[in-house]
Amino acid sequence: MKKIASSLIAAVLVMGSSAVLADEGMWQPNQLPTIAKQLTKAGLKLNPNDLTDLTGFPMGAIVSLGGCTASFVSDKGLVATNHHCVYGSVQYNSTAENNLLKNGFLAKSFKEELPATPGQRLYVTEEINEVTKLVKAGLTNAMSGSDRYKAIDINSKTLVAECENDDRYRCSVVNFHGGLEYYLFKQLTIRDVRLVHAPASSIGKYGGDIDNWMWPRHTGDYGFYRAYVGKDGQPADFHEDNVPYQPKHHLKVNKSSVDDGDYIMVLGYPGRTNRYRTAYEVENQFTWVYPQAKAYREEVIDLIHTNSEVGSEARIKYESTLAGLANYAKNYGSMIHSYNKGSFFSRKQALETNLAQWLNSDSKRKAKYGTALTGLNKLLKMDDAQQARDLILGYLRYSKMLTTANQLHRLAVEKQLPNIERESGYQERDIARFEQRMKAVNRRYDAKIDQEIVVAMLTHYVALPKAERVSSIDNFFALSHSTAANFNEKKLREQLTKMYKNTKLNVQEQRLAWMNKDVSDFENSNDPFIQLAVASFKQRKAIEDKSNELSGNIQAYRPKYMEALIAYFNDNNLPVYADANSTLRITYGNVKGYSPQDGLTATPYTTLEGIVAKDTGVAPFDAPKKQLELINNKRYGQYAKKSLGSVPVNFLGTLDITGGNSGSPTLNDKAEFVGLVFDGVYESIIGDWDYDTKLNRSIHVDIRYMLWVMEHVDGATNLIEEMDIVE
Amino acid sequence: MKKIASSLIAAVLVMGSSAVLADEGMWQPNQLPTIAKQLTKAGLKLNPNDLTDLTGFPMGAIVSLGGCTASFVSDKGLVATNHHCVYGSVQYNSTAENNLLKNGFLAKSFKEELPATPGQRLYVTEEINEVTKLVKAGLTNAMSGSDRYKAIDINSKTLVAECENDDRYRCSVVNFHGGLEYYLFKQLTIRDVRLVHAPASSIGKYGGDIDNWMWPRHTGDYGFYRAYVGKDGQPADFHEDNVPYQPKHHLKVNKSSVDDGDYIMVLGYPGRTNRYRTAYEVENQFTWVYPQAKAYREEVIDLIHTNSEVGSEARIKYESTLAGLANYAKNYGSMIHSYNKGSFFSRKQALETNLAQWLNSDSKRKAKYGTALTGLNKLLKMDDAQQARDLILGYLRYSKMLTTANQLHRLAVEKQLPNIERESGYQERDIARFEQRMKAVNRRYDAKIDQEIVVAMLTHYVALPKAERVSSIDNFFALSHSTAANFNEKKLREQLTKMYKNTKLNVQEQRLAWMNKDVSDFENSNDPFIQLAVASFKQRKAIEDKSNELSGNIQAYRPKYMEALIAYFNDNNLPVYADANSTLRITYGNVKGYSPQDGLTATPYTTLEGIVAKDTGVAPFDAPKKQLELINNKRYGQYAKKSLGSVPVNFLGTLDITGGNSGSPTLNDKAEFVGLVFDGVYESIIGDWDYDTKLNRSIHVDIRYMLWVMEHVDGATNLIEEMDIVE
């Protein structure tokens, strides 16, 4: 049992804690003692200190699925998470004859459990250690940005490699507060994960993309995995002799759920937030990056629609790409709207004005931090000078052929280096996943659509000023003299049509073969996409190096700025918690509605009747007939909530979450499982940058709905019996 | 001073009143004493009997604008109504240089007041007399449907003609309860109506079509007219020597407005409801008529969009047509949704089952009413047999050329008859309005779009079974052998192109000249649309005659069915009030929110801040900058509501209203003016058929918002001073 090392932040918080805003904050476990009073006041019945023990209760029951969170809910390794977190595994096991996505899946015994999608892992965080000094070893003020970037990179990789000497573990070095601190995370990695249960998509994805990020919500977004290990209790690859993992701790399930106003908390792995960015970064992101990226996304969505009929093979291949594009187009749209309507930018400006005054009021502070913000912003502006080009090159990556060629060639280049010096993603530890990616290309590839993406993005590219262009790309496509005004799209299309005709990268065996070739093979290849990759590599690498040089320089300024900001916050009794970075966090608050608009109140619960009201019989509003009948006949079983007169389906909380929290258990004041968090409301999307107490609401599946569906619709009584259900 | 005659219904209600559902009911003034207890219990501070006096307070202050309601709010004939009710007059007085629609209009003195749109009248109901016996004089059970139809028609027209001998009055005979009773309405007609004030459309129409029928709402839907009369105090045509009318009564304005839960009532002229239709009628309407009509509306909307660019002259001409088409496409959509989701049809069926049991349980009742419903339904089914054809012919009327030709020819035909026998719309009393319509044709006409409408509807027409086709139309367009499968659209287009090229009906002088020609002139015309009108007239008239024959037969059954239903309701203590029929009614209830969806509550008030939140700077969300600044600076003046912390903009009530109620004053418990009703919420659109206590909500402009805008945005202090403002 290890606790993570104390840190500057934790110390700071002891003083600043009285001003911590309710509900805001994604707290590191080690910070909890510093906000013990607030936790107890909010309603927590456990000793806050207990939450700092990663391998104790309840933290030991919380696991990561890589991108999603999950939790152990039985002593036989049963794992609860979101439906959208097990979706890939359901899809992987579906066939035309046995469509598990449509029908749902239930293993009535261990034997019937199915392997999860290849590569699915389950990570149990066992140790968190601060490694700031080790990561920053050898850094000097005088060194170049590139050298600083490289030093941090190599130091981190070395720590990871040492940690992963024990091959049961996956390790990572993560920076906090923009590089002010670094922590090494050590996670036990369970490699045999099996699908136990998922409701039909018409329950688990009810409302689909239309209801995504929306309230009122009626989604049964839950599913179950089980962790398996070798007979020796140690992580092992899938084998039929493997046995269910016995976690040291699992969560009890409280079927009484929670009420309006009750204390709730979520333990999980939130992905990324940007709460401490500078006003310059904020303005650039919301007035340039998001609007432009939203436009590109919508353009790519349109061209996929135009070039594939609904229900066609091509469309089916791109459904998941489309969902991702639309998801973030909607996300950016909400953020732009919130930014334009709200006071985020002016508050950010005010903060910087106040910070400057505070710094200037003390000569020591001024000397130490006086240039941090201006220095940082100067570097950020340099980084953004080519952002128009970089965004286009970024969206060009939606072309599978371009990306595949670039990655295969890069692998050959990186392999020339010692493993520790290779770029992340090309080290030995990454090869298995790289291969999986290469195998999966054709599942999401259509030549016509791929070509249209290249045409669309190169059309934007030729409109760039000459100085921002990449001459090797210009030469390859004969675009050196092309501008927006004289762009010969027809000629480009002719060249691309030939390229798509002649490339072999659309063949899996070819791609896998290329994984083992060396740089000279690439240089001698007559595959047109490989030729493009080779021809443009030097310049693309130069762009990357320049970017790393800038990153290295930023790494000299951002920590200083964060140190100043934390000192200022501390002095002003303002809360400080690190931005989300896919590491284990705790957020707490209450069940609570909100006002999404003047004249409207979102009440904190939805009920079964809302499913019937939304249902059209057409996806995504096509609940199973059996479910609709049960609701119409008010067959609530033991799960009705008196105050609602029905079974609660989803509820709203004030918790501070983001992507990565998906699947996190929602716990009551005794850390009992009362639901799963799976989304936030539309008005809180900007929360990744700016938490608003009035509008920030998390959306949770109520345990009562889970149990009601499991018992009455799906007959998953074996799982209900396996869990420890209390009330 | 006259009170209306007592009626069967009023007598019935004395017994049935205890079961009257709160808020439901559009009560005739004479019914109010029968629900006096409920009114007083609900909070009315006046003696309910006082509301029966049409020329006393407050009824004497309520007027009709023909399609809208209004009320006198000063002793100098100042009239308050909705912005959308004065919209035509604002548009009429707008020029490119002086765009009153955009900028709003305020007369700072009587002199600056502008004439309303030509034909605008203001009707003050002075007498309501039951005339059932006179209308039904001479009816026998033996007579044919046509004869019954004709007898009722002529009796009614005779009563109207007698009543209108005093040319200060406009009279009408209106049927109640499907012809069970008839009333003669006598209305003083003020012919000189002037525009006094209207806010900018960006206030008065804020939210436009997007917010139409929606909550939350932020529309300043108010405007002011003034009634003028001759120096002798009698109605007179517009003349600069005319003087403001001095109404006997006007409403006091209570600037304290009302609070959540307060008593409110609306006095006005609701247009049409269908609360007593048979289950057969309901099913046919919701499963066939509305879905089909919605599809045709959407098709016409699409073709107008396709054939006119945004901002083009053609598009501008069709904006109002588009708004009307979209308005009811949305309306039908809501009703179909409510019907499919709710229990309306099964409740209607249950009612008929219960009614039948009740009738059969008593031999006398059985003998008297036993066949009423089956007989009625049989006739209704006959009427509906050709509904597919009739709906197509109905939408074909969107072609201005077809309709103009038909109407001009019909006028010549009708002129051959004595005035009293002519079809409604073609009598001498109708000629002025007929001429106005002919003058207005080109304002909403574009040949290309008109032709596309004909093509679209004839495409549906050729898919009809042969038996439903109209041979003269088939012959005219050479469609006799056309079916959906072999339809030669190209040939039809060629013929239509010629017709549109050769017709002169697109010229105003030509149309007006045709108003004075006789039937033989039409028969000898070489205008292609007149040729079509003449060629198809006999068959169209035969269809009309057959429909009248059926109507006459229905008029023998519907009153009997309604009599049975009323007796049954009475016996079961259920409320009975007549369907809306554009006559004066009172509805009362409370300020109250509702739940539009599971998980959402509509709160009863919106506030100024909601305007800023919705504002995009682009119509229809483009509030005046001055207004936005005032709100951002919290310049609420004396109009903030403490409980809201801001100025209320719109509020929700439980009142039972429909189209025609627009502009009706919303009154408090002392009959003081506290706002204007202007819309209902989306979920209550089906209320025209089926009132739902949970979902039926009226939307009102709050007097505080009106006064705040008038004082702070528009500086209309002269009007504020003119009104009697109390608190």
Short mmCIF file of C-alpha atoms in Angstrom, two decimals, chain A residues 6 9 37 67 114 139 275 434 453 614 622 660 679 687 711:
data_model
loop_
_atom_site.label_atom_id
_atom_site.label_comp_id
_atom_site.label_asym_id
_atom_site.label_seq_id
_atom_site.Cartn_x
_atom_site.Cartn_y
_atom_site.Cartn_z
CA SER A 6 2.91 15.18 -0.95
CA ILE A 9 -0.31 21.95 -4.37
CA LYS A 37 -14.07 19.84 5.95
CA GLY A 67 -10.30 6.15 -22.20
CA LEU A 114 -17.14 -13.51 -24.57
CA LEU A 139 17.49 20.81 -17.40
CA ARG A 275 -8.90 25.66 -16.80
CA PHE A 434 0.38 -0.22 -34.15
CA ILE A 453 -11.12 14.31 -48.09
CA LYS A 614 -39.89 10.06 -26.67
CA ASP A 622 -36.95 2.65 -30.53
CA GLY A 660 -12.62 9.79 -19.64
CA ASP A 679 -22.36 12.54 -19.99
CA GLY A 687 -16.81 23.34 -18.62
CA GLU A 711 -34.46 -7.77 -13.71
#
